[in-house]
Amino acid sequence: MYSQGLIGADSNIVEDQAFLDAFQQRIDAEEKIEPNDPMPQAYRNTLIRMIGQHAHSEIVGMLPEGNWITRAPSLRRKVALLAKVQDEGGHGLYLYSAAETLGVSREQMTEELLSGKAKYSSIFNYPTPSWADIGTIGWLVDGAAIMNQVPLCRCSYGPYARAMIRVCKEESFHQRQGYELVKTLCEGTAEQKAMAQDSLNRWWWPSLMMFGPSDTDSQHSDQSMKWKIKRFTNDALRQKFVDATIPQAELIGLHVPDKDLKWNENKNDGKGGYDFGEIDWDEFWRVVKGHGLMNKDRIKARKKAWDDGAWVREAAQAFAKKNVAA
Amino acid sequence: MSEEANMPLWEVFIRPRVGLHHKHVGSLHAADSTMALQAARDVYTRREEGDSIWVVASKDIYASDPSQAAENFDPASDKVYRHPSFYDIPDEVGHM
């Protein structure tokens, strides 16, 4: 809870060394930073960008899956998919609210998404041509998201950390229903198993890209780690994801499409881990910069939803106004 | 998108079950309190999180100033005599 009147109240702060040091001291002492606390403008901006992107990803993430709700093959799958997509809408809202505590408005964030100025996770610019993709998304995409989000529950910014706790609690079912779906296909006919393998082939590399650029190329990582916005580097989380996922694929008889994949017993301080092949970063940047298969469709769909909903928002506002006047 | 078009912000409080306090869970935008309650139900109680919801217009909440947290709250920290463990009672008395 916060008073909007105080937002931006620290805009007159002089960010001298003493101020920055005192702020870093709070961070180092694992104190949470709350909305009205003084904070460096760069800390605020980093969080607005990061939480905004995260919120947009949840909202755009409803599209590739929403695509399959009416064609789910059983009632059990349909209620699960409906609940998952509804959760994602909810997650987007928790996150927009968290971003708003930093002084950015919902309207501004919506505008930035629709104009293409704001980014969202590149994974949602890939198409979902088969039913198996719904399982693969839950298993890999939500799996990767959870890997990213669990450490964010300890983020130094209170409202973001609290939103992430809710999100993580709800997201566990997303991954499990996805894995169960893929497993069921793998136990089916040869054709169904082939569908699952084809889906894994298409989603594996984009899922690894979800962790963002390699640490050597990531422009935001260092300062975000220092401010304890992020707790692990992109590469560390990616490694954790690969190590966790390979045995899951093996268990249901699927093969990860990476010829360089190899167990390396020296990795992870001698605990062992997988070496894996080089990610196609050209593809990553191409999709991030708007040239993926579905970038245009996704924004078009969001724009249509926003425009088609305009009369509802206006009517609700007019009705509220009328009731206040009466 | 003008200021006029912006939906007001509401703070949402949920009571997990009868006998407990309502607790702040987050916020949302809605045109009026009816819509805010409906949205709060959809956004914040999808998994039996509560049996009662309060919504309060965010603009009606007054918060203490965080820069005065020390003046406001530190004075309580050296008043140990407000706590029962400050007083010496013979063991023979038993639970008191």
Short mmCIF file of C-alpha atoms in Angstrom, two decimals:
data_model
loop_
_atom_site.label_atom_id
_atom_site.label_comp_id
_atom_site.label_asym_id
_atom_site.label_seq_id
_atom_site.Cartn_x
_atom_site.Cartn_y
_atom_site.Cartn_z
CA MET A 1 0.00 0.00 0.00
CA TYR A 2 1.28 3.45 -0.77
CA SER A 3 0.07 6.97 -1.13
CA GLN A 4 0.23 8.22 -4.69
CA GLY A 5 0.83 11.72 -3.37
CA LEU A 6 4.31 10.72 -2.30
CA ILE A 7 5.34 9.15 -5.59
CA GLY A 8 8.16 11.05 -7.11
CA ALA A 9 8.66 12.87 -3.83
CA ASP A 10 12.32 11.95 -3.99
CA SER A 11 12.80 13.49 -7.41
CA ASN A 12 14.65 16.39 -5.79
CA ILE A 13 17.20 14.10 -4.21
CA VAL A 14 20.77 14.85 -5.03
CA GLU A 15 22.38 11.56 -5.89
CA ASP A 16 25.75 12.25 -4.37
CA GLN A 17 28.12 9.53 -3.26
CA ALA A 18 26.83 9.61 0.32
CA PHE A 19 23.28 8.98 -0.89
CA LEU A 20 24.32 6.15 -3.21
CA ASP A 21 26.46 4.56 -0.49
CA ALA A 22 23.64 4.72 2.05
CA PHE A 23 21.31 3.11 -0.47
CA GLN A 24 23.79 0.35 -1.25
CA GLN A 25 24.19 -0.23 2.48
CA ARG A 26 20.46 -0.90 2.82
CA ILE A 27 20.64 -3.30 -0.12
CA ASP A 28 23.66 -5.09 1.33
CA ALA A 29 21.84 -5.46 4.65
CA GLU A 30 19.05 -7.28 2.73
CA GLU A 31 16.58 -4.53 3.57
CA LYS A 32 13.63 -4.33 1.18
CA ILE A 33 13.13 -1.07 -0.69
CA GLU A 34 9.52 0.10 -0.58
CA PRO A 35 7.65 2.43 -2.97
CA ASN A 36 8.07 5.71 -1.16
CA ASP A 37 11.66 5.15 -0.06
CA PRO A 38 14.36 7.29 -1.59
CA MET A 39 16.11 5.39 -4.38
CA PRO A 40 18.51 6.26 -7.18
CA GLN A 41 16.73 7.17 -10.40
CA ALA A 42 18.63 4.41 -12.22
CA TYR A 43 17.33 1.80 -9.73
CA ARG A 44 13.80 3.07 -10.33
CA ASN A 45 14.24 3.04 -14.11
CA THR A 46 15.75 -0.44 -14.15
CA LEU A 47 12.80 -1.80 -12.19
CA ILE A 48 10.21 0.01 -14.32
CA ARG A 49 11.80 -1.48 -17.44
CA MET A 50 12.16 -4.94 -15.96
CA ILE A 51 8.75 -5.24 -14.27
CA GLY A 52 7.08 -3.66 -17.31
CA GLN A 53 8.68 -6.19 -19.66
CA HIS A 54 7.70 -8.96 -17.31
CA ALA A 55 4.07 -7.77 -17.19
CA HIS A 56 3.89 -7.41 -20.97
CA SER A 57 5.28 -10.94 -21.33
CA GLU A 58 2.48 -12.34 -19.18
CA ILE A 59 -0.17 -10.52 -21.20
CA VAL A 60 1.27 -11.35 -24.63
CA GLY A 61 1.93 -14.87 -23.34
CA MET A 62 -1.82 -15.45 -23.21
CA LEU A 63 -2.00 -15.31 -27.01
CA PRO A 64 -0.08 -18.39 -28.22
CA GLU A 65 -2.00 -20.61 -25.80
CA GLY A 66 -5.38 -18.91 -26.04
CA ASN A 67 -5.16 -20.00 -29.64
CA TRP A 68 -5.77 -23.63 -28.57
CA ILE A 69 -8.48 -23.31 -25.89
CA THR A 70 -11.39 -24.13 -28.20
CA ARG A 71 -9.49 -27.09 -29.70
CA ALA A 72 -8.32 -28.75 -26.49
CA PRO A 73 -8.89 -32.50 -26.96
CA SER A 74 -10.64 -33.15 -23.62
CA LEU A 75 -12.47 -31.27 -20.90
CA ARG A 76 -9.58 -31.98 -18.49
CA ARG A 77 -7.09 -30.30 -20.82
CA LYS A 78 -9.47 -27.47 -21.57
CA VAL A 79 -10.10 -26.45 -17.95
CA ALA A 80 -6.37 -26.62 -17.25
CA LEU A 81 -5.54 -24.44 -20.25
CA LEU A 82 -8.29 -21.96 -19.41
CA ALA A 83 -7.06 -21.69 -15.82
CA LYS A 84 -3.47 -21.24 -16.98
CA VAL A 85 -4.30 -18.48 -19.42
CA GLN A 86 -6.44 -16.77 -16.79
CA ASP A 87 -3.52 -16.97 -14.35
CA GLU A 88 -1.30 -15.27 -16.89
CA GLY A 89 -3.75 -12.39 -17.16
CA GLY A 90 -3.68 -12.18 -13.35
CA HIS A 91 0.11 -12.28 -13.27
CA GLY A 92 0.26 -9.43 -15.75
CA LEU A 93 -1.99 -7.40 -13.46
CA TYR A 94 0.05 -8.11 -10.28
CA LEU A 95 3.12 -6.96 -12.16
CA TYR A 96 1.59 -3.83 -13.69
CA SER A 97 0.50 -2.88 -10.15
CA ALA A 98 4.04 -3.41 -8.86
CA ALA A 99 5.46 -1.24 -11.66
CA GLU A 100 2.91 1.47 -10.93
CA THR A 101 4.25 1.86 -7.40
CA LEU A 102 7.38 3.27 -9.06
CA GLY A 103 5.44 6.14 -10.61
CA VAL A 104 4.75 4.87 -14.12
CA SER A 105 1.08 4.75 -15.16
CA ARG A 106 -0.77 1.76 -16.55
CA GLU A 107 -1.76 3.83 -19.59
CA GLN A 108 1.85 4.67 -20.32
CA MET A 109 2.88 1.02 -20.09
CA THR A 110 0.01 -0.07 -22.35
CA GLU A 111 0.92 2.60 -24.86
CA GLU A 112 4.55 1.49 -24.88
CA LEU A 113 3.54 -2.12 -25.52
CA LEU A 114 1.15 -1.23 -28.34
CA SER A 115 3.58 1.16 -30.01
CA GLY A 116 6.31 -1.50 -29.95
CA LYS A 117 8.55 0.63 -27.71
CA ALA A 118 8.40 -1.81 -24.80
CA LYS A 119 9.83 -5.30 -25.11
CA TYR A 120 8.42 -8.60 -23.93
CA SER A 121 9.92 -12.07 -23.82
CA SER A 122 11.00 -13.12 -27.31
CA ILE A 123 9.59 -16.62 -26.76
CA PHE A 124 6.04 -15.42 -27.42
CA ASN A 125 6.92 -14.47 -30.97
CA TYR A 126 7.06 -18.13 -31.96
CA PRO A 127 3.91 -19.79 -33.34
CA THR A 128 1.97 -22.71 -31.79
CA PRO A 129 1.02 -24.83 -34.81
CA SER A 130 0.42 -28.11 -32.91
CA TRP A 131 -1.38 -29.24 -29.78
CA ALA A 132 1.92 -30.59 -28.45
CA ASP A 133 3.15 -26.98 -28.30
CA ILE A 134 0.72 -26.32 -25.46
CA GLY A 135 2.45 -29.03 -23.43
CA THR A 136 5.92 -27.92 -24.44
CA ILE A 137 5.19 -24.32 -23.49
CA GLY A 138 4.05 -25.36 -20.02
CA TRP A 139 7.00 -27.67 -19.53
CA LEU A 140 9.82 -25.58 -21.02
CA VAL A 141 8.63 -21.99 -21.23
CA ASP A 142 6.98 -21.94 -17.82
CA GLY A 143 9.83 -24.07 -16.51
CA ALA A 144 12.34 -21.48 -17.67
CA ALA A 145 10.16 -18.69 -16.32
CA ILE A 146 10.03 -20.35 -12.89
CA MET A 147 13.82 -20.73 -12.90
CA ASN A 148 14.01 -16.97 -13.47
CA GLN A 149 11.24 -16.02 -11.10
CA VAL A 150 12.06 -17.99 -7.98
CA PRO A 151 15.15 -15.85 -7.24
CA LEU A 152 13.07 -12.74 -8.01
CA CYS A 153 10.98 -13.55 -4.90
CA ARG A 154 14.04 -12.23 -3.03
CA CYS A 155 14.38 -9.13 -5.20
CA SER A 156 15.35 -6.02 -3.22
CA TYR A 157 12.23 -4.13 -4.37
CA GLY A 158 9.38 -5.14 -2.05
CA PRO A 159 6.35 -4.89 -4.37
CA TYR A 160 8.12 -6.88 -7.12
CA ALA A 161 9.25 -9.57 -4.67
CA ARG A 162 5.74 -9.91 -3.23
CA ALA A 163 4.16 -10.14 -6.69
CA MET A 164 6.67 -12.83 -7.62
CA ILE A 165 5.80 -14.92 -4.57
CA ARG A 166 2.18 -15.05 -5.72
CA VAL A 167 3.20 -15.75 -9.31
CA CYS A 168 5.55 -18.58 -8.38
CA LYS A 169 2.97 -20.21 -6.14
CA GLU A 170 0.49 -20.26 -9.00
CA GLU A 171 2.92 -21.13 -11.76
CA SER A 172 3.99 -24.52 -10.53
CA PHE A 173 0.83 -26.10 -11.92
CA HIS A 174 1.56 -24.56 -15.32
CA GLN A 175 4.76 -26.51 -15.68
CA ARG A 176 3.35 -29.74 -14.30
CA GLN A 177 0.27 -29.76 -16.55
CA GLY A 178 2.56 -29.12 -19.53
CA TYR A 179 4.91 -31.95 -18.71
CA GLU A 180 1.99 -34.29 -18.08
CA LEU A 181 0.54 -33.34 -21.47
CA VAL A 182 3.83 -34.04 -23.30
CA LYS A 183 4.30 -37.28 -21.38
CA THR A 184 0.80 -38.41 -22.38
CA LEU A 185 1.62 -37.76 -26.05
CA CYS A 186 4.86 -39.73 -25.67
CA GLU A 187 2.89 -42.71 -24.35
CA GLY A 188 0.44 -42.53 -27.28
CA THR A 189 0.73 -43.53 -30.93
CA ALA A 190 3.95 -43.14 -32.92
CA GLU A 191 2.38 -40.11 -34.56
CA GLN A 192 1.61 -38.49 -31.22
CA LYS A 193 5.13 -39.10 -29.97
CA ALA A 194 6.51 -37.60 -33.17
CA MET A 195 4.36 -34.55 -32.58
CA ALA A 196 5.88 -34.15 -29.11
CA GLN A 197 9.43 -34.55 -30.47
CA ASP A 198 8.78 -32.04 -33.27
CA SER A 199 7.48 -29.56 -30.72
CA LEU A 200 10.55 -29.99 -28.49
CA ASN A 201 12.76 -29.49 -31.55
CA ARG A 202 11.17 -26.14 -32.22
CA TRP A 203 10.98 -24.85 -28.62
CA TRP A 204 14.25 -26.02 -27.10
CA TRP A 205 16.54 -23.27 -28.35
CA PRO A 206 14.05 -20.42 -27.98
CA SER A 207 13.53 -21.60 -24.38
CA LEU A 208 17.25 -21.32 -23.67
CA MET A 209 17.17 -17.83 -25.17
CA MET A 210 14.58 -16.82 -22.56
CA PHE A 211 17.37 -16.31 -20.04
CA GLY A 212 18.65 -13.42 -22.10
CA PRO A 213 22.05 -12.61 -23.58
CA SER A 214 25.15 -14.30 -22.30
CA ASP A 215 26.72 -12.62 -19.25
CA THR A 216 29.53 -11.24 -21.39
CA ASP A 217 26.98 -9.40 -23.57
CA SER A 218 24.31 -8.44 -21.06
CA GLN A 219 24.22 -4.69 -20.59
CA HIS A 220 22.14 -4.67 -17.42
CA SER A 221 23.39 -7.63 -15.40
CA ASP A 222 26.20 -6.22 -13.25
CA GLN A 223 24.39 -3.29 -11.69
CA SER A 224 21.20 -5.34 -11.26
CA MET A 225 23.15 -7.95 -9.33
CA LYS A 226 24.77 -5.30 -7.16
CA TRP A 227 21.37 -3.83 -6.34
CA LYS A 228 20.05 -7.36 -5.71
CA ILE A 229 17.33 -6.92 -8.27
CA LYS A 230 18.70 -10.07 -9.85
CA ARG A 231 20.33 -12.79 -7.77
CA PHE A 232 21.85 -14.97 -10.48
CA THR A 233 23.36 -14.21 -13.86
CA ASN A 234 21.62 -15.18 -17.11
CA ASP A 235 24.15 -17.90 -17.82
CA ALA A 236 23.93 -19.42 -14.33
CA LEU A 237 20.14 -19.70 -14.59
CA ARG A 238 20.37 -21.12 -18.11
CA GLN A 239 22.76 -23.81 -16.88
CA LYS A 240 20.40 -24.68 -14.02
CA PHE A 241 17.53 -25.00 -16.47
CA VAL A 242 19.45 -27.29 -18.83
CA ASP A 243 20.60 -29.49 -15.95
CA ALA A 244 17.06 -29.80 -14.60
CA THR A 245 15.37 -30.38 -17.96
CA ILE A 246 17.56 -32.99 -19.71
CA PRO A 247 16.61 -35.82 -17.28
CA GLN A 248 12.93 -34.88 -17.66
CA ALA A 249 13.22 -35.23 -21.46
CA GLU A 250 15.06 -38.53 -21.16
CA LEU A 251 12.44 -39.93 -18.81
CA ILE A 252 9.71 -39.61 -21.44
CA GLY A 253 11.96 -40.67 -24.31
CA LEU A 254 12.47 -37.34 -26.02
CA HIS A 255 15.75 -36.04 -27.44
CA VAL A 256 16.96 -32.49 -27.03
CA PRO A 257 18.05 -31.18 -30.44
CA ASP A 258 21.66 -30.37 -29.54
CA LYS A 259 24.49 -32.50 -30.90
CA ASP A 260 26.96 -30.83 -28.54
CA LEU A 261 25.04 -31.81 -25.42
CA LYS A 262 27.29 -33.79 -23.12
CA TRP A 263 27.54 -34.60 -19.40
CA ASN A 264 30.51 -32.87 -17.84
CA GLU A 265 31.33 -34.10 -14.35
CA ASN A 266 33.52 -31.10 -13.60
CA LYS A 267 30.74 -28.56 -14.00
CA ASN A 268 28.91 -26.84 -11.12
CA ASP A 269 31.87 -27.12 -8.73
CA GLY A 270 32.31 -30.82 -9.36
CA LYS A 271 28.63 -31.71 -8.93
CA GLY A 272 28.41 -32.21 -12.67
CA GLY A 273 26.27 -30.58 -15.34
CA TYR A 274 25.65 -30.50 -19.05
CA ASP A 275 27.79 -28.84 -21.68
CA PHE A 276 25.54 -27.57 -24.42
CA GLY A 277 25.90 -26.06 -27.87
CA GLU A 278 26.14 -22.43 -28.89
CA ILE A 279 22.87 -20.49 -28.99
CA ASP A 280 22.04 -18.79 -32.28
CA TRP A 281 22.27 -15.22 -30.98
CA ASP A 282 21.53 -13.78 -34.41
CA GLU A 283 18.12 -15.41 -34.21
CA PHE A 284 17.65 -14.10 -30.66
CA TRP A 285 18.38 -10.51 -31.63
CA ARG A 286 16.33 -10.79 -34.82
CA VAL A 287 13.27 -11.81 -32.78
CA VAL A 288 13.92 -9.23 -30.05
CA LYS A 289 14.16 -6.51 -32.69
CA GLY A 290 10.73 -7.39 -34.04
CA HIS A 291 11.45 -9.80 -36.87
CA GLY A 292 10.24 -13.08 -35.36
CA LEU A 293 7.46 -15.05 -37.00
CA MET A 294 4.70 -13.68 -34.80
CA ASN A 295 5.83 -10.23 -33.58
CA LYS A 296 3.41 -8.33 -35.82
CA ASP A 297 0.49 -10.66 -35.07
CA ARG A 298 0.97 -10.40 -31.32
CA ILE A 299 0.91 -6.61 -31.28
CA LYS A 300 -1.97 -6.54 -33.73
CA ALA A 301 -3.98 -8.84 -31.42
CA ARG A 302 -3.20 -6.69 -28.36
CA LYS A 303 -4.10 -3.52 -30.25
CA LYS A 304 -7.38 -5.03 -31.40
CA ALA A 305 -8.24 -6.10 -27.85
CA TRP A 306 -7.43 -2.62 -26.54
CA ASP A 307 -9.40 -0.83 -29.27
CA ASP A 308 -12.37 -3.21 -29.11
CA GLY A 309 -12.49 -2.74 -25.34
CA ALA A 310 -12.51 1.05 -25.53
CA TRP A 311 -16.31 1.34 -25.40
CA VAL A 312 -16.43 -0.89 -22.32
CA ARG A 313 -13.91 1.28 -20.48
CA GLU A 314 -15.73 4.43 -21.53
CA ALA A 315 -19.13 3.05 -20.52
CA ALA A 316 -17.84 1.95 -17.11
CA GLN A 317 -16.34 5.38 -16.51
CA ALA A 318 -19.51 7.16 -17.64
CA PHE A 319 -21.64 4.94 -15.40
CA ALA A 320 -19.38 5.61 -12.41
CA LYS A 321 -19.54 9.35 -13.06
CA LYS A 322 -23.32 9.29 -13.32
CA ASN A 323 -23.60 7.46 -9.99
CA VAL A 324 -21.32 9.96 -8.25
CA ALA A 325 -23.41 12.84 -9.61
CA ALA A 326 -26.72 11.26 -8.56
CA MET B 1 -4.84 8.71 -23.56
CA SER B 2 -5.90 11.61 -21.41
CA GLU B 3 -5.90 11.83 -17.62
CA GLU B 4 -9.70 11.68 -17.97
CA ALA B 5 -9.57 8.19 -19.48
CA ASN B 6 -7.50 6.74 -16.64
CA MET B 7 -9.35 4.33 -14.39
CA PRO B 8 -8.89 5.11 -10.69
CA LEU B 9 -6.59 2.86 -8.65
CA TRP B 10 -7.95 0.71 -5.78
CA GLU B 11 -6.15 -1.12 -3.00
CA VAL B 12 -7.42 -4.62 -2.33
CA PHE B 13 -7.69 -6.31 1.09
CA ILE B 14 -8.60 -9.97 1.50
CA ARG B 15 -9.69 -11.85 4.62
CA PRO B 16 -8.48 -15.44 4.40
CA ARG B 17 -11.32 -16.67 6.61
CA VAL B 18 -13.68 -15.58 9.36
CA GLY B 19 -11.82 -14.59 12.52
CA LEU B 20 -8.78 -13.11 10.77
CA HIS B 21 -7.91 -9.57 9.65
CA HIS B 22 -8.31 -8.34 6.11
CA LYS B 23 -4.83 -8.04 4.67
CA HIS B 24 -3.51 -5.92 1.84
CA VAL B 25 -2.79 -8.03 -1.25
CA GLY B 26 -2.32 -5.57 -4.10
CA SER B 27 -4.10 -3.06 -6.25
CA LEU B 28 -6.06 -2.76 -9.47
CA HIS B 29 -7.81 -0.23 -11.70
CA ALA B 30 -11.59 0.03 -11.90
CA ALA B 31 -14.19 2.67 -12.72
CA ASP B 32 -16.08 2.25 -9.45
CA SER B 33 -16.25 0.17 -6.27
CA THR B 34 -18.60 -2.45 -7.78
CA MET B 35 -16.23 -3.08 -10.66
CA ALA B 36 -13.25 -3.02 -8.28
CA LEU B 37 -14.83 -5.73 -6.12
CA GLN B 38 -15.58 -7.92 -9.14
CA ALA B 39 -12.08 -7.49 -10.54
CA ALA B 40 -10.54 -8.17 -7.12
CA ARG B 41 -12.48 -11.42 -6.93
CA ASP B 42 -11.15 -12.51 -10.33
CA VAL B 43 -7.58 -11.35 -9.81
CA TYR B 44 -6.93 -12.16 -6.16
CA THR B 45 -9.15 -15.09 -5.15
CA ARG B 46 -8.77 -17.72 -7.88
CA ARG B 47 -7.53 -20.29 -5.37
CA GLU B 48 -9.72 -19.84 -2.30
CA GLU B 49 -7.52 -17.09 -0.88
CA GLY B 50 -10.38 -15.55 1.04
CA ASP B 51 -14.02 -15.19 1.93
CA SER B 52 -14.28 -11.41 2.08
CA ILE B 53 -12.85 -8.49 0.08
CA TRP B 54 -12.42 -4.80 0.87
CA VAL B 55 -11.48 -2.29 -1.80
CA VAL B 56 -10.34 1.23 -0.92
CA ALA B 57 -9.67 4.00 -3.42
CA SER B 58 -5.90 4.48 -3.30
CA LYS B 59 -6.28 8.25 -3.24
CA ASP B 60 -8.08 7.93 0.12
CA ILE B 61 -5.16 6.23 1.83
CA TYR B 62 -2.86 8.41 3.89
CA ALA B 63 0.52 6.91 4.64
CA SER B 64 3.18 7.87 7.14
CA ASP B 65 6.24 9.44 5.57
CA PRO B 66 9.06 6.88 5.26
CA SER B 67 11.66 9.61 5.79
CA GLN B 68 10.22 10.08 9.29
CA ALA B 69 10.20 6.39 10.15
CA ALA B 70 13.01 6.87 12.69
CA GLU B 71 11.27 9.69 14.58
CA ASN B 72 7.98 7.81 14.49
CA PHE B 73 9.01 4.35 15.48
CA ASP B 74 12.43 4.29 17.10
CA PRO B 75 11.22 5.72 20.45
CA ALA B 76 9.47 2.41 21.14
CA SER B 77 12.67 0.44 20.85
CA ASP B 78 14.19 1.46 24.23
CA LYS B 79 11.00 0.96 26.24
CA VAL B 80 11.66 -2.59 27.29
CA TYR B 81 9.57 -2.04 30.44
CA ARG B 82 6.48 -2.31 28.21
CA HIS B 83 7.18 -6.02 27.81
CA PRO B 84 6.42 -8.72 30.41
CA SER B 85 9.92 -10.20 30.33
CA PHE B 86 11.31 -6.96 31.84
CA TYR B 87 9.95 -7.89 35.29
CA ASP B 88 11.55 -10.32 37.73
CA ILE B 89 9.13 -12.80 39.20
CA PRO B 90 10.28 -15.71 41.45
CA ASP B 91 10.25 -19.06 39.66
CA GLU B 92 8.04 -20.50 42.43
CA VAL B 93 5.16 -18.31 41.22
CA GLY B 94 4.95 -20.44 38.12
CA HIS B 95 3.16 -19.16 35.06
CA MET B 96 1.98 -15.56 35.31
#
